[in-house]
XYZ file of C-alpha atoms in Angstrom:
260
model
C 27.210 25.127 -2.374
C 25.486 22.687 -0.035
C 22.909 25.015 0.507
C 22.291 25.521 -3.607
C 22.169 22.225 -3.609
C 19.417 21.597 -1.173
C 17.166 24.210 -2.742
C 17.693 22.749 -6.408
C 16.968 19.138 -4.891
C 13.859 20.233 -3.041
C 12.937 22.435 -5.667
C 12.574 19.358 -7.884
C 10.978 17.095 -5.958
C 8.382 19.952 -4.740
C 7.395 20.439 -8.402
C 7.074 16.535 -8.856
C 4.846 15.774 -6.648
C 2.858 18.904 -7.369
C 2.778 17.901 -10.590
C 1.960 14.247 -9.736
C -0.864 15.605 -7.406
C -1.989 17.635 -10.443
C -2.364 20.577 -8.373
C -1.548 24.129 -9.465
C 0.375 26.517 -7.546
C -2.799 28.416 -7.011
C -4.031 25.386 -5.446
C -1.149 23.775 -3.574
C -0.091 27.453 -2.166
C -4.241 27.971 -0.879
C -3.714 24.253 1.177
C -0.572 24.903 2.420
C -1.728 28.728 3.658
C 1.240 30.571 1.680
C 1.222 32.827 -1.716
C 1.517 31.366 -5.119
C 3.978 33.859 -5.326
C 6.355 32.537 -2.372
C 5.441 28.841 -3.938
C 6.782 29.931 -6.887
C 10.171 31.351 -5.329
C 10.361 27.670 -3.749
C 9.781 25.878 -7.022
C 12.160 27.819 -8.850
C 14.803 27.211 -5.516
C 14.869 31.716 -5.419
C 13.599 30.404 -1.700
C 14.681 28.385 0.822
C 11.769 27.222 2.862
C 11.690 27.298 6.577
C 10.970 23.483 7.919
C 7.841 24.159 9.071
C 6.331 25.128 5.496
C 8.204 21.502 4.089
C 5.903 19.872 6.540
C 3.094 22.011 5.600
C 3.503 21.198 1.770
C 4.034 17.554 2.224
C 0.975 17.045 4.429
C -0.963 19.670 1.975
C 0.544 17.411 -0.582
C -0.889 14.179 1.333
C 2.378 12.511 1.486
C 3.225 9.099 2.950
C 5.297 9.595 5.829
C 8.358 7.736 4.100
C 7.717 10.837 1.625
C 7.510 13.241 3.975
C 10.524 12.283 5.265
C 12.361 12.317 1.856
C 10.867 16.060 1.466
C 12.822 17.553 4.500
C 16.174 15.931 3.840
C 15.807 16.690 0.176
C 14.985 20.982 1.666
C 18.115 20.025 3.911
C 16.455 18.870 7.334
C 16.420 16.116 9.681
C 13.489 13.643 9.257
C 10.687 14.304 11.821
C 8.810 10.911 11.885
C 10.139 8.208 13.357
C 11.221 4.937 11.780
C 10.780 1.813 14.711
C 11.652 -1.198 13.959
C 8.846 -3.626 14.090
C 9.893 -5.419 16.659
C 10.680 -2.365 18.947
C 9.446 -2.032 22.319
C 7.593 1.114 21.035
C 5.831 -0.938 19.372
C 4.165 -3.835 21.769
C 1.006 -2.240 21.758
C 0.813 -2.124 17.952
C 1.970 -6.146 17.976
C -0.774 -6.605 20.594
C -3.571 -5.020 18.711
C -2.895 -6.659 15.825
C -2.271 -10.101 17.236
C -6.178 -9.741 18.922
C -7.582 -8.676 15.715
C -6.048 -11.628 13.817
C -7.348 -14.088 16.019
C -10.747 -11.985 16.103
C -11.192 -12.692 12.402
C -10.876 -16.569 12.962
C -12.358 -18.564 11.392
C -11.736 -16.360 8.595
C -8.284 -15.400 6.878
C -6.833 -12.143 8.006
C -3.365 -11.200 7.349
C -0.820 -8.284 8.488
C 1.418 -6.775 5.337
C 4.169 -4.047 4.803
C 4.120 -1.975 1.089
C 4.639 -4.300 -1.775
C 2.814 -7.182 -0.219
C 5.536 -8.276 2.631
C 4.196 -10.688 4.526
C 4.219 -9.535 8.463
C 1.575 -11.984 10.450
C -1.457 -13.940 9.759
C -4.123 -15.547 11.737
C -4.083 -19.914 11.241
C -7.429 -19.345 8.787
C -4.762 -18.029 6.624
C -3.348 -21.445 5.429
C -6.567 -22.627 3.560
C -5.467 -19.770 1.062
C -1.901 -20.657 0.908
C -2.469 -24.632 0.679
C -0.071 -26.289 -2.153
C 2.050 -23.602 -2.585
C 5.854 -23.765 -3.855
C 7.443 -24.532 -0.741
C 9.993 -21.532 -2.527
C 6.928 -18.803 -2.645
C 6.363 -19.717 1.679
C 10.280 -19.151 2.365
C 10.922 -15.873 4.231
C 10.546 -12.910 3.067
C 7.201 -14.248 1.825
C 5.411 -11.485 -0.663
C 1.984 -12.486 -0.401
C 1.040 -10.814 -3.806
C 3.650 -13.099 -5.764
C 2.319 -16.140 -3.329
C -1.315 -14.899 -5.103
C -0.584 -14.515 -8.446
C 2.379 -16.886 -9.184
C 1.541 -20.120 -11.430
C 3.328 -22.082 -8.005
C 1.119 -19.920 -5.589
C -2.129 -19.750 -5.081
C -2.913 -18.917 -8.809
C -3.551 -22.623 -9.772
C -6.419 -22.831 -7.426
C -8.322 -19.215 -8.438
C -11.501 -19.802 -10.682
C -11.275 -16.301 -11.322
C -7.345 -15.619 -11.685
C -7.355 -13.067 -14.886
C -10.238 -10.816 -13.199
C -8.986 -11.003 -9.192
C -5.358 -10.970 -10.505
C -6.523 -7.419 -12.388
C -7.996 -6.100 -9.456
C -4.897 -6.810 -7.544
C -2.612 -5.254 -10.015
C -4.653 -2.457 -10.837
C -4.539 -1.266 -7.077
C -0.795 -1.726 -7.342
C -0.947 1.017 -10.548
C -3.068 3.455 -8.438
C -0.348 3.211 -5.563
C 2.309 3.909 -7.756
C 0.346 6.848 -9.407
C 0.028 8.540 -6.146
C 3.367 7.373 -4.231
C 5.768 5.780 -6.448
C 8.360 3.759 -4.823
C 11.556 2.046 -5.864
C 11.012 -1.732 -7.322
C 7.276 -1.215 -7.243
C 6.986 -1.029 -11.355
C 8.892 -4.069 -11.756
C 6.728 -5.949 -9.318
C 3.590 -4.784 -11.564
C 5.210 -6.100 -14.498
C 6.367 -9.579 -12.838
C 2.440 -10.168 -11.515
C 1.431 -9.081 -14.785
C 3.148 -11.540 -16.448
C 1.550 -14.827 -14.375
C -1.981 -13.094 -15.364
C -4.252 -13.750 -18.640
C -5.886 -11.804 -20.522
C -9.390 -11.152 -19.399
C -12.514 -9.277 -20.762
C -14.624 -7.252 -18.475
C -18.599 -9.417 -18.843
C -21.015 -7.812 -20.540
C -23.272 -5.747 -17.720
C -21.198 -6.698 -14.985
C -22.300 -4.133 -12.094
C -20.697 -6.312 -9.219
C -19.984 -4.110 -5.666
C -16.792 -5.819 -5.192
C -14.349 -8.368 -7.173
C -14.326 -11.450 -5.031
C -11.819 -14.337 -5.122
C -12.937 -17.190 -5.884
C -11.082 -20.498 -4.839
C -11.308 -24.158 -4.955
C -10.894 -26.125 -1.812
C -11.542 -29.940 -1.073
C -14.734 -29.527 0.046
C -15.547 -26.612 -2.726
C -15.475 -23.460 -3.973
C -15.086 -20.124 -1.342
C -16.109 -16.696 -2.472
C -14.116 -13.882 -0.905
C -14.495 -10.436 -0.308
C -11.566 -8.524 1.252
C -11.476 -5.188 3.585
C -8.330 -3.095 4.239
C -7.198 -1.733 7.849
C -4.645 0.757 7.982
C -3.063 2.977 10.699
C -5.079 6.409 9.960
C -3.433 8.808 12.609
C 0.395 7.318 12.219
C 3.520 9.336 12.721
C 5.753 6.260 12.514
C 6.514 5.315 9.122
C 6.479 1.491 10.173
C 3.289 1.892 11.625
C 1.952 3.888 8.884
C 3.009 1.203 5.989
C 1.616 -1.419 7.740
C -2.113 -3.007 6.037
C -4.433 -5.585 7.946
C -6.265 -7.252 5.149
C -9.354 -9.320 5.915
C -10.881 -12.020 4.091
C -14.878 -12.158 4.126
C -17.434 -14.271 3.061
C -19.489 -13.102 -0.145
C -21.778 -16.260 0.643
C -23.627 -18.321 3.048
C -21.880 -21.260 1.622
C -18.485 -19.874 2.124
C -19.118 -18.946 5.996
C -20.419 -22.767 6.389
C -17.211 -24.138 4.898
C -14.991 -21.654 6.967
C -16.401 -22.537 10.046
C -15.695 -25.834 9.814
C -13.668 -27.176 12.296
C -10.086 -28.189 10.527
């Protein structure tokens, strides 16, 4: 009975992910170096996959490491990707590398987050973005996305809140389509509730959506880059993202370079 339950669960998860990725059975079979017939048997629970096949299928579906472990569990196998605590000794070199990157990005803001905007670390320049935010939004665990769009957070100083906020929630929706997770739909709905309606400006062809933030000395115009550990084999490491803010004009660069 245990094996049958595992087969049914794995079959369901395999079909769900293949459908979400919009692959045909033949597409996925070719990617995973198997046959469409064998894949069909797996999806109907008529065959039980070997561990190596589950790993190949997960890789072919481009699943995040956390979801690869879940697919292995559904097939009755132990996870193969470790999930270390961020303060674990084995991630010491990672913490050191992130610290150097954050420091090296000064005097421009940068922040490290976990999935769905959970704050991990930031450089001192990040404080210019959070100035004036309500204390409750700055109490751990801090959610950077909520801090950005909440009326008592950064939002009161963002000149283009509707446009910039929709860019954030749009990215989250893309993430939800690619790798849905618990609580993500609720977070998107919450953030949407903070945003005013927006219409795209006629003829707008900008290369990026800048953050336009009021500061005492004027207005900052910032664009962002995202950095991740592309070859990570640890779940925690694979989920870390470093968001670096860059000046979109010389006025912003000058303002950020001023001593504080």
